[in-house]
Amino acid sequence: MSSDLQIKVSQMEGRVPVTVLHITGQIDASTSSGLQAKATEAHKAGTNHLLLDLSDVDYMASAGFRAIHSINQMLQGDSQGDAANPPLKLLNPSDEVSRIIKTLGFDHYVSTHTDLKDAIASF
Amino acid sequence: MDKHLQILQNTRLFSKASASILHDVSLVLETVHIKAGDVVFNKGDAGNSMYIIKQGRLRVHDGDITFNKLGPGDIFGEMAVLDENTRSASITAETDAVLLRLDKAPLNKMMVEQQDVSKAIIKSLCHSLRDRVQDLTDDQVYIKTMERELDIGRNIQAGFLPRKLPDIPGWQVAAFFRAAREVAGDFYDVFEVRKLNRVALVAGDVCDKGVGAALFMTLFRSLLRASTNAEQYIDWEHPAFRDNGDEQASTTLSNSIRLTNNYIAHTHGDTSMFASLFFGLLDPATGSLVYVNCGHESPIIVNSGKIKTQLETTGPVVGIFPGSKFNVHEVQLQPGDLLLAYTDGVNEAMSHQKEQFGDDRLHSLLQGNDANPTELIEIIKNNIQNFTFNTGQSDDITMLAIKWANSGDSG
């Protein structure tokens, strides 16, 4: 059994307001719904730009990538959004998570940053 | 205090209590105000108080799993107070709520001094126990029904894997599949593509787990099969069913994977379900293998115990990115070459110490080992089993191995 996912939420201001979800734990089939629920909550509260801080995520299963795609779709809504500047970005994935992002081809669709300020400014 | 009397009378515990007991209890109640989202106590906490809900709604849960919802007049926390064990579940407020707290010491005092209070509590516990036994019985019936349904699902899903691997003259083929749960998102396939004189080799892993992944596994597998051999299914007597040297294997492969990707992304895109896939078309006569690797673990080609190459990804996962490009690559196999395609249930198998089986262990099993596909799969399977000893299988495990037999090998 995987442990629960801890998610802290903070608000930051770049060119647009950005909600940051600081995630701790493993994102897998049993915890990904928690991430999805938190993102949905933020979206309902008005968030259109989301940064997932993966600094403390040591493992991400395919269910986690499914959640990322689903959250991205939710943020884009019907408009399909601005392809050059997607509404969902990732911060500090581990080497292993970065490797899987690349293997699955998510690197073409979701941008990854290593610095919080740069990430916020990129939205 | 009188304001508590009515709420006490409406609880199962005190509905039959005398006016004097109600009065005495109301004297020792503490009013507690909590906000929506507040945790009253967590599973495992020491139980020093029981609670009566005056206003609001609360949730009985263990993590994400909710057991029950409670409202005005409901009582919770009495078990841990009486048997001095820790809390058996967590309680969280869903709305702002007002609770009446009855602490262990005054409750014990009343139970000693007033027999009616003890009787009322025993009666209430018996009542709860009866309810829970009934719930458990209902649950058992429900679980049995679900198990039967899952069994049917598992059998149907088994029909989406090849019943028998095709005989390919000069080649040895073996496969292994074991689901982590009752049904799985992993799959493999081997089928003939007669119009090309080729054999299709597929290893796939649908994201996530359980029934959802299993449903999509059947979709991915069927689309790949149907689109690769489309002519055969449209018209059984069509010449394309037989040898058609004009069509390029790479075209068939590219069309099939694009059709599958675009169909699922377009029709089921809102589910965000995707699969990583290795899909190759092998010409058994020449050893030519055209393939796409869509976000999948890289299959390994090994010959005489030496790893020759790995077939890295040539495109993204299938089913969520409409219009994706999937580059078709080609590799020339030689006699003695063995191709092993597998899913991440192999290299990510987890030991009791939370260590992954890993690529290095897998590679070391291939190196210096000239086994045939059946033997090799057995070796890998046994090593994973020893590595994960006493740990539940966390992911589906699939392996597909094919070897171009040397002239001395049995074909």
Coordinates of C-alpha atoms in Angstrom, one line a residue:
Chain A
M1 CA 0.0 0.0 0.0
S2 CA 1.3 3.4 -0.9
S3 CA 1.2 6.2 1.7
D4 CA -1.2 9.1 1.4
L5 CA -0.3 11.9 -0.9
Q6 CA 0.3 15.2 0.9
I7 CA -0.6 18.3 -1.1
K8 CA 0.0 21.9 0.0
V9 CA -1.5 24.7 -2.0
S10 CA 0.0 28.2 -2.4
Q11 CA -0.8 31.1 -4.6
M12 CA 1.8 33.0 -6.6
E13 CA 1.7 36.0 -8.9
G14 CA 3.4 36.1 -12.3
R15 CA 2.0 37.7 -15.3
V16 CA -1.1 35.7 -14.3
P17 CA -2.0 34.2 -10.9
V18 CA -0.7 30.7 -10.6
T19 CA -1.7 28.1 -8.1
V20 CA 1.1 25.8 -6.9
L21 CA 0.4 22.3 -5.7
H22 CA 3.4 21.1 -3.6
I23 CA 3.1 17.3 -3.7
T24 CA 4.8 14.9 -1.3
G25 CA 4.7 11.2 -1.7
Q26 CA 4.1 8.7 -4.5
I27 CA 1.6 9.4 -7.3
D28 CA 0.1 6.0 -8.3
A29 CA -3.2 4.3 -8.9
S30 CA -4.3 4.7 -5.3
T31 CA -3.3 8.3 -4.8
S32 CA -3.7 10.0 -8.2
S33 CA -7.4 10.7 -7.5
G34 CA -6.3 12.9 -4.6
L35 CA -4.2 15.0 -6.9
Q36 CA -7.0 15.2 -9.4
A37 CA -9.4 16.3 -6.7
K38 CA -7.1 19.0 -5.4
A39 CA -6.6 20.4 -8.9
T40 CA -10.3 20.3 -9.6
E41 CA -10.9 22.2 -6.3
A42 CA -8.4 24.8 -7.3
H43 CA -9.9 25.1 -10.8
K44 CA -13.4 25.5 -9.4
A45 CA -12.0 28.3 -7.1
G46 CA -11.0 30.2 -10.3
T47 CA -7.5 28.9 -11.0
N48 CA -6.6 28.6 -14.7
H49 CA -2.8 28.2 -14.3
L50 CA -1.4 25.4 -12.2
L51 CA 2.2 24.4 -11.3
L52 CA 2.8 21.0 -9.9
D53 CA 5.8 21.0 -7.6
L54 CA 7.2 17.5 -7.9
S55 CA 10.3 18.1 -5.8
D56 CA 9.1 15.6 -3.1
V57 CA 7.6 13.1 -5.4
D58 CA 9.8 10.0 -5.5
Y59 CA 7.6 7.9 -7.8
M60 CA 5.0 8.5 -10.4
A61 CA 3.1 5.6 -12.0
S62 CA 1.1 5.8 -15.2
A63 CA -2.0 6.7 -13.2
G64 CA -0.1 9.9 -12.3
F65 CA 0.5 10.8 -15.9
R66 CA -3.2 10.1 -16.7
A67 CA -4.0 12.6 -13.9
I68 CA -1.6 15.2 -15.4
H69 CA -3.3 14.8 -18.8
S70 CA -6.7 15.0 -17.3
I71 CA -5.9 18.2 -15.3
N72 CA -4.3 19.8 -18.4
Q73 CA -7.5 19.1 -20.3
M74 CA -9.7 20.5 -17.5
L75 CA -7.6 23.7 -17.5
Q76 CA -7.7 24.1 -21.2
G77 CA -11.5 23.6 -21.3
D78 CA -13.2 23.6 -24.6
S79 CA -10.9 26.2 -26.1
Q80 CA -7.9 23.8 -26.3
G81 CA -6.0 26.8 -24.8
D82 CA -2.8 28.3 -26.0
A83 CA -0.6 25.5 -27.3
A84 CA 2.5 27.6 -26.9
N85 CA 1.8 28.3 -23.3
P86 CA 0.0 25.4 -21.7
P87 CA -1.9 26.0 -18.4
L88 CA -0.2 23.1 -16.5
K89 CA 3.5 23.0 -15.8
L90 CA 5.8 20.8 -13.8
L91 CA 8.5 21.8 -11.3
N92 CA 11.5 19.8 -10.3
P93 CA 10.7 16.2 -11.3
S94 CA 13.2 13.6 -10.1
D95 CA 15.6 12.1 -12.6
E96 CA 13.5 9.0 -12.8
V97 CA 10.2 10.9 -13.2
S98 CA 11.9 13.1 -15.9
R99 CA 13.0 9.9 -17.7
I100 CA 9.5 8.6 -17.7
I101 CA 8.1 12.0 -18.9
K102 CA 10.4 11.7 -21.9
T103 CA 9.8 8.0 -22.6
L104 CA 6.0 8.6 -22.6
G105 CA 6.3 11.6 -24.8
F106 CA 4.8 14.0 -22.3
D107 CA 7.7 16.3 -22.7
H108 CA 6.2 17.6 -26.0
Y109 CA 3.0 18.6 -24.2
V110 CA 3.9 19.6 -20.7
S111 CA 6.8 21.9 -19.9
T112 CA 9.1 21.2 -17.0
H113 CA 11.1 23.8 -14.9
T114 CA 13.8 23.6 -12.3
D115 CA 13.3 27.0 -10.7
L116 CA 10.1 28.2 -9.0
K117 CA 10.5 31.8 -10.1
D118 CA 11.2 30.9 -13.7
A119 CA 8.3 28.5 -13.7
I120 CA 5.9 31.2 -12.4
A121 CA 7.2 33.8 -14.9
S122 CA 6.7 31.4 -17.8
F123 CA 2.9 31.3 -17.5
Chain B
M1 CA -28.2 22.6 30.0
D2 CA -31.9 22.0 29.1
K3 CA -31.0 22.9 25.6
H4 CA -29.1 19.6 25.5
L5 CA -32.0 17.5 26.8
Q6 CA -33.9 17.3 23.5
I7 CA -30.9 16.3 21.5
L8 CA -30.0 13.6 24.1
Q9 CA -33.5 12.2 23.9
N10 CA -33.2 11.9 20.2
T11 CA -30.1 9.7 20.4
R12 CA -30.2 6.0 20.4
L13 CA -28.1 5.9 23.6
F14 CA -30.4 8.0 25.7
S15 CA -33.8 7.8 24.0
K16 CA -35.1 5.6 26.8
A17 CA -33.2 7.2 29.7
S18 CA -35.1 8.7 32.6
A19 CA -35.4 12.4 33.0
S20 CA -32.9 12.3 35.9
I21 CA -30.3 10.5 33.8
L22 CA -30.7 12.9 31.0
H23 CA -30.4 15.7 33.4
D24 CA -27.2 14.2 34.9
V25 CA -25.7 13.6 31.5
S26 CA -26.5 17.1 30.3
L27 CA -24.6 18.5 33.3
V28 CA -21.3 16.9 32.1
L29 CA -21.6 17.6 28.4
E30 CA -19.1 20.0 26.8
T31 CA -20.1 21.9 23.7
V32 CA -17.5 21.8 20.9
H33 CA -17.7 24.0 17.8
I34 CA -15.8 22.8 14.7
K35 CA -15.3 24.1 11.2
A36 CA -15.9 22.2 7.9
G37 CA -12.8 20.2 7.2
D38 CA -11.7 20.0 10.8
V39 CA -10.6 16.6 12.0
V40 CA -12.3 15.5 15.3
F41 CA -9.9 12.6 15.7
N42 CA -7.7 10.4 13.6
K43 CA -7.6 6.6 13.4
G44 CA -5.1 5.3 15.9
D45 CA -5.6 8.3 18.3
A46 CA -6.3 7.5 22.0
G47 CA -10.0 7.6 22.8
N48 CA -10.8 9.8 25.7
S49 CA -14.3 11.2 24.7
M50 CA -17.4 10.2 22.9
Y51 CA -19.5 12.7 20.9
I52 CA -23.1 13.5 20.1
I53 CA -23.8 15.5 17.0
K54 CA -26.0 18.5 17.7
Q55 CA -25.6 20.2 14.3
G56 CA -23.8 19.5 11.1
R57 CA -22.5 16.6 9.1
L58 CA -19.4 14.5 9.6
R59 CA -17.6 11.7 7.8
V60 CA -16.3 8.4 9.2
H61 CA -13.3 7.4 7.1
D62 CA -9.9 5.9 6.8
G63 CA -7.9 8.1 4.4
D64 CA -9.9 8.4 1.2
I65 CA -12.3 5.6 2.0
T66 CA -15.5 6.8 3.6
F67 CA -17.4 4.3 5.7
N68 CA -20.3 6.3 6.9
K69 CA -21.8 9.8 7.1
L70 CA -23.2 11.1 10.4
G71 CA -25.7 13.9 11.2
P72 CA -27.6 15.4 14.1
G73 CA -28.5 12.9 16.8
D74 CA -25.8 10.4 15.8
I75 CA -23.2 9.3 18.3
F76 CA -19.6 8.4 17.6
G77 CA -16.4 7.5 19.5
E78 CA -18.1 5.5 22.2
M79 CA -16.2 2.3 21.4
A80 CA -12.7 3.6 22.1
V81 CA -14.0 5.3 25.3
L82 CA -15.4 2.0 26.6
D83 CA -12.8 -0.5 25.6
E84 CA -9.8 1.9 26.0
N85 CA -8.5 1.0 22.6
T86 CA -7.4 3.5 20.0
R87 CA -9.8 5.1 17.5
S88 CA -10.8 2.6 14.8
A89 CA -11.5 5.3 12.1
S90 CA -11.0 9.0 11.5
I91 CA -13.8 11.6 11.8
T92 CA -13.8 14.8 9.8
A93 CA -16.4 17.5 9.6
E94 CA -18.0 18.0 6.2
T95 CA -19.8 21.2 7.4
D96 CA -19.4 23.5 10.3
A97 CA -20.7 21.5 13.3
V98 CA -21.7 21.6 16.9
L99 CA -20.8 18.5 19.0
L100 CA -21.6 17.6 22.6
R101 CA -18.5 15.9 24.1
L102 CA -18.9 13.4 26.9
D103 CA -15.5 12.6 28.5
K104 CA -14.4 9.2 29.7
A105 CA -14.2 10.1 33.4
P106 CA -17.8 11.4 34.0
L107 CA -19.2 8.7 31.7
N108 CA -17.4 6.0 33.7
K109 CA -18.6 7.6 36.9
M110 CA -22.2 7.6 35.7
M111 CA -22.0 4.0 34.6
V112 CA -20.8 3.0 38.0
E113 CA -23.4 5.0 39.9
Q114 CA -26.4 4.6 37.6
Q115 CA -27.3 1.2 36.4
D116 CA -29.7 2.6 33.8
V117 CA -26.9 4.4 32.1
S118 CA -24.8 1.2 31.8
K119 CA -27.8 -0.7 30.5
A120 CA -28.6 2.1 28.0
I121 CA -25.0 2.0 26.7
I122 CA -24.9 -1.8 26.5
K123 CA -28.2 -1.8 24.6
S124 CA -26.8 0.8 22.3
L125 CA -23.7 -1.1 21.6
C126 CA -25.7 -4.3 21.0
H127 CA -27.8 -2.3 18.5
S128 CA -24.7 -1.0 16.7
L129 CA -23.2 -4.5 16.7
R130 CA -26.4 -5.9 15.1
D131 CA -26.3 -3.2 12.5
R132 CA -22.7 -3.9 11.7
V133 CA -23.2 -7.6 11.5
Q134 CA -26.1 -7.0 9.1
D135 CA -23.9 -4.5 7.1
L136 CA -21.1 -7.1 6.9
T137 CA -23.6 -9.8 5.7
D138 CA -24.9 -7.5 3.1
D139 CA -21.3 -6.6 2.1
Q140 CA -20.4 -10.3 1.8
V141 CA -23.3 -10.9 -0.6
Y142 CA -22.2 -7.8 -2.6
I143 CA -18.6 -8.9 -2.6
K144 CA -19.5 -12.4 -3.8
T145 CA -21.6 -10.9 -6.6
M146 CA -18.7 -8.6 -7.6
E147 CA -16.3 -11.5 -7.5
R148 CA -18.5 -13.4 -9.9
E149 CA -18.6 -10.4 -12.2
L150 CA -14.9 -10.0 -12.0
D151 CA -14.4 -13.7 -12.7
I152 CA -16.5 -13.3 -15.9
G153 CA -14.5 -10.2 -16.8
R154 CA -11.2 -12.0 -16.2
N155 CA -12.3 -14.9 -18.5
I156 CA -13.5 -12.6 -21.2
Q157 CA -10.3 -10.6 -21.0
A158 CA -8.2 -13.8 -21.3
G159 CA -9.9 -14.2 -24.7
F160 CA -8.2 -10.9 -25.7
L161 CA -4.8 -12.6 -25.4
P162 CA -3.8 -15.1 -28.1
R163 CA -5.1 -18.6 -27.1
K164 CA -2.2 -20.1 -28.9
L165 CA 0.9 -18.5 -30.3
P166 CA 1.2 -19.0 -34.0
D167 CA 3.8 -21.5 -35.3
I168 CA 6.4 -19.6 -37.2
P169 CA 8.8 -21.9 -39.0
G170 CA 12.4 -21.3 -37.9
W171 CA 11.3 -19.2 -34.9
Q172 CA 10.6 -19.9 -31.3
V173 CA 8.0 -17.8 -29.5
A174 CA 6.9 -17.6 -25.8
A175 CA 4.9 -15.2 -23.7
F176 CA 4.0 -14.7 -20.1
F177 CA 1.3 -12.6 -18.6
R178 CA 0.3 -12.2 -15.0
A179 CA -2.2 -9.6 -13.8
A180 CA -1.6 -7.7 -10.5
R181 CA -5.3 -7.6 -9.9
E182 CA -8.3 -9.6 -11.2
V183 CA -8.2 -7.9 -14.5
A184 CA -5.3 -6.1 -16.2
G185 CA -4.2 -3.3 -18.5
D186 CA -1.2 -5.2 -19.9
F187 CA -1.5 -7.3 -23.0
Y188 CA 0.6 -9.0 -25.7
D189 CA -0.3 -10.2 -29.1
V190 CA 1.2 -12.3 -31.9
F191 CA -0.7 -12.7 -35.1
E192 CA -0.2 -13.3 -38.8
V193 CA -0.4 -10.5 -41.4
R194 CA -0.7 -12.6 -44.5
K195 CA -0.9 -9.8 -47.0
L196 CA 2.7 -8.9 -46.0
N197 CA 3.9 -12.4 -45.1
R198 CA 4.8 -11.0 -41.7
V199 CA 4.0 -11.6 -38.1
A200 CA 2.8 -8.9 -35.8
L201 CA 4.3 -8.7 -32.3
V202 CA 2.7 -6.4 -29.7
A203 CA 3.4 -5.7 -26.1
G204 CA 1.2 -3.0 -24.5
D205 CA 0.5 -1.4 -21.1
V206 CA -2.6 0.6 -20.6
C207 CA -2.2 3.3 -17.9
D208 CA -3.7 3.0 -14.4
K209 CA -5.0 -0.3 -13.1
G210 CA -8.1 -2.5 -12.7
V211 CA -11.3 -2.6 -14.6
G212 CA -10.8 0.7 -16.5
A213 CA -7.4 -0.3 -17.8
A214 CA -8.8 -3.7 -18.7
L215 CA -11.7 -2.2 -20.8
F216 CA -9.2 -0.1 -22.7
M217 CA -6.8 -3.0 -23.2
T218 CA -9.6 -4.7 -25.2
L219 CA -10.0 -1.6 -27.3
F220 CA -6.3 -1.0 -28.0
R221 CA -5.8 -4.7 -28.9
S222 CA -8.9 -4.9 -31.1
L223 CA -8.1 -1.7 -33.0
L224 CA -4.5 -2.8 -33.7
R225 CA -5.6 -6.2 -34.9
A226 CA -8.5 -5.0 -37.0
S227 CA -6.7 -2.2 -38.6
T228 CA -3.5 -4.2 -39.4
N229 CA -5.6 -6.9 -41.1
A230 CA -8.5 -4.6 -42.2
E231 CA -8.9 -6.3 -45.6
Q232 CA -9.3 -9.7 -44.1
Y233 CA -12.1 -8.5 -41.9
I234 CA -13.9 -6.6 -44.6
D235 CA -13.8 -9.4 -47.1
W236 CA -12.6 -12.8 -46.2
E237 CA -11.9 -13.7 -49.8
H238 CA -10.1 -10.5 -50.7
P239 CA -6.7 -11.0 -52.3
A240 CA -5.2 -8.8 -49.7
F241 CA -5.8 -11.6 -47.2
R242 CA -3.2 -13.4 -49.1
D243 CA 0.3 -12.3 -50.1
N244 CA 0.4 -8.7 -51.3
G245 CA 4.0 -7.9 -51.8
D246 CA 3.2 -4.4 -53.0
E247 CA 2.2 -2.9 -49.7
Q248 CA 5.0 -1.8 -47.5
A249 CA 5.0 -3.2 -44.0
S250 CA 5.9 0.3 -42.7
T251 CA 2.8 1.7 -44.2
T252 CA 0.5 -0.9 -42.6
L253 CA 2.2 -0.3 -39.3
S254 CA 2.0 3.5 -39.5
N255 CA -1.6 3.4 -40.6
S256 CA -2.6 1.0 -37.8
I257 CA -0.9 2.9 -35.0
R258 CA -2.2 6.3 -36.2
L259 CA -5.7 5.0 -36.6
T260 CA -5.7 3.5 -33.1
N261 CA -4.2 6.7 -31.6
N262 CA -6.5 9.1 -33.3
Y263 CA -9.6 7.0 -32.8
I264 CA -9.1 6.7 -29.1
A265 CA -7.9 10.3 -28.6
H266 CA -10.9 11.5 -30.6
T267 CA -13.6 9.2 -29.2
H268 CA -12.4 8.6 -25.6
G269 CA -10.0 11.6 -25.1
D270 CA -11.9 12.8 -22.1
T271 CA -10.9 9.7 -20.1
S272 CA -7.2 10.5 -20.5
M273 CA -6.6 6.7 -20.9
F274 CA -3.4 5.9 -22.9
A275 CA -1.2 2.9 -23.6
S276 CA 2.5 2.5 -24.1
L277 CA 3.0 0.0 -27.0
F278 CA 5.7 -1.8 -28.8
F279 CA 4.3 -2.9 -32.1
G280 CA 6.4 -4.7 -34.7
L281 CA 5.9 -6.5 -38.0
L282 CA 8.5 -9.3 -38.5
D283 CA 9.3 -10.9 -41.8
P284 CA 10.3 -14.4 -40.6
A285 CA 12.0 -15.2 -43.9
T286 CA 14.4 -12.3 -43.8
G287 CA 14.5 -11.3 -40.1
S288 CA 13.5 -7.7 -41.1
L289 CA 11.5 -6.1 -38.2
V290 CA 9.7 -2.8 -38.8
Y291 CA 8.4 -1.4 -35.5
V292 CA 7.1 1.6 -33.5
N293 CA 7.9 2.0 -29.9
C294 CA 5.2 4.3 -28.4
G295 CA 6.4 5.4 -25.0
H296 CA 7.1 1.7 -24.1
E297 CA 10.0 0.0 -22.3
S298 CA 12.7 -0.6 -24.9
P299 CA 12.7 -4.2 -26.1
I300 CA 16.0 -5.9 -26.0
I301 CA 17.8 -7.9 -28.7
V302 CA 20.2 -10.4 -27.4
N303 CA 22.3 -13.0 -29.2
S304 CA 24.4 -15.8 -27.6
G305 CA 24.2 -14.1 -24.2
K306 CA 25.2 -10.7 -25.5
I307 CA 22.9 -7.7 -25.6
K308 CA 23.1 -6.3 -29.1
T309 CA 20.7 -3.4 -28.9
Q310 CA 17.5 -2.0 -27.4
L311 CA 14.6 -0.6 -29.5
E312 CA 14.2 2.9 -28.0
T313 CA 11.0 4.9 -28.2
T314 CA 10.0 6.2 -31.7
G315 CA 6.9 8.2 -30.6
P316 CA 4.7 9.1 -27.6
V317 CA 2.1 6.9 -25.9
V318 CA -1.0 6.1 -27.8
G319 CA -4.6 7.4 -27.2
I320 CA -4.3 10.9 -25.8
F321 CA -2.3 13.1 -28.2
P322 CA -4.3 13.3 -31.5
G323 CA -2.3 13.7 -34.6
S324 CA 0.9 12.4 -33.0
K325 CA 3.7 11.3 -35.3
F326 CA 5.0 7.7 -34.8
N327 CA 8.2 7.1 -36.6
V328 CA 8.6 3.6 -38.0
H329 CA 12.0 2.2 -37.5
E330 CA 13.6 -1.0 -38.9
V331 CA 16.0 -3.5 -37.4
Q332 CA 17.5 -6.5 -39.1
L333 CA 17.5 -9.5 -36.9
Q334 CA 20.1 -12.3 -37.5
P335 CA 19.9 -16.0 -36.8
G336 CA 20.3 -16.6 -33.1
D337 CA 18.8 -13.2 -32.2
L338 CA 16.3 -13.1 -29.4
L339 CA 13.9 -10.2 -29.0
L340 CA 12.4 -9.6 -25.6
A341 CA 9.5 -7.1 -25.2
Y342 CA 8.1 -6.6 -21.8
T343 CA 6.1 -4.2 -19.6
D344 CA 7.3 -2.2 -16.6
G345 CA 5.9 -4.8 -14.3
V346 CA 9.2 -6.6 -14.9
N347 CA 11.8 -3.9 -14.3
E348 CA 9.7 -2.0 -11.7
A349 CA 8.8 -5.1 -9.7
M350 CA 9.3 -4.0 -6.1
S351 CA 11.0 -5.9 -3.3
H352 CA 10.0 -5.9 0.4
Q353 CA 12.8 -3.2 0.9
K354 CA 11.1 -1.0 -1.7
E355 CA 13.9 -1.6 -4.2
Q356 CA 13.1 -2.0 -7.9
F357 CA 14.1 -5.1 -9.9
G358 CA 15.7 -2.7 -12.3
D359 CA 17.2 -2.8 -15.8
D360 CA 20.6 -4.0 -14.5
R361 CA 19.2 -7.2 -12.9
L362 CA 17.1 -7.8 -16.1
H363 CA 20.2 -7.3 -18.3
S364 CA 22.4 -9.5 -16.2
L365 CA 19.8 -12.4 -16.7
L366 CA 20.1 -11.9 -20.4
Q367 CA 23.9 -11.7 -20.6
G368 CA 25.8 -14.9 -20.8
N369 CA 22.6 -16.8 -21.3
D370 CA 21.7 -18.5 -24.6
A371 CA 18.3 -19.8 -23.4
N372 CA 15.4 -20.2 -25.7
P373 CA 12.3 -17.9 -25.2
T374 CA 10.4 -20.3 -22.9
E375 CA 13.5 -20.9 -20.7
L376 CA 14.4 -17.2 -20.6
I377 CA 10.9 -16.2 -19.6
E378 CA 10.9 -18.8 -16.9
I379 CA 14.3 -17.6 -15.6
I380 CA 13.1 -13.9 -15.5
K381 CA 9.8 -14.9 -13.9
N382 CA 11.5 -16.9 -11.2
N383 CA 14.0 -14.2 -10.5
I384 CA 11.2 -11.6 -10.1
Q385 CA 9.4 -14.0 -7.8
N386 CA 12.4 -14.4 -5.6
F387 CA 13.1 -10.7 -5.6
T388 CA 9.6 -9.8 -4.6
F389 CA 9.2 -12.6 -2.2
N390 CA 6.5 -11.9 0.4
T391 CA 5.5 -8.7 -1.4
G392 CA 2.3 -8.4 -3.3
Q393 CA 2.6 -8.0 -7.1
S394 CA 2.1 -4.3 -7.6
D395 CA 1.8 -4.2 -11.4
D396 CA 0.8 -6.4 -14.3
I397 CA 3.8 -8.4 -15.7
T398 CA 4.0 -9.2 -19.4
M399 CA 6.8 -10.7 -21.4
L400 CA 7.0 -11.7 -25.1
A401 CA 10.1 -13.3 -26.5
I402 CA 10.9 -14.5 -30.0
K403 CA 14.0 -16.1 -31.3
W404 CA 15.3 -16.8 -34.7
A405 CA 16.5 -20.4 -34.1
N406 CA 20.0 -21.3 -35.2
S407 CA 20.0 -24.2 -37.6
G408 CA 20.9 -26.6 -34.7
D409 CA 18.0 -25.3 -32.5
S410 CA 14.6 -27.0 -32.6
G411 CA 12.3 -24.6 -34.4

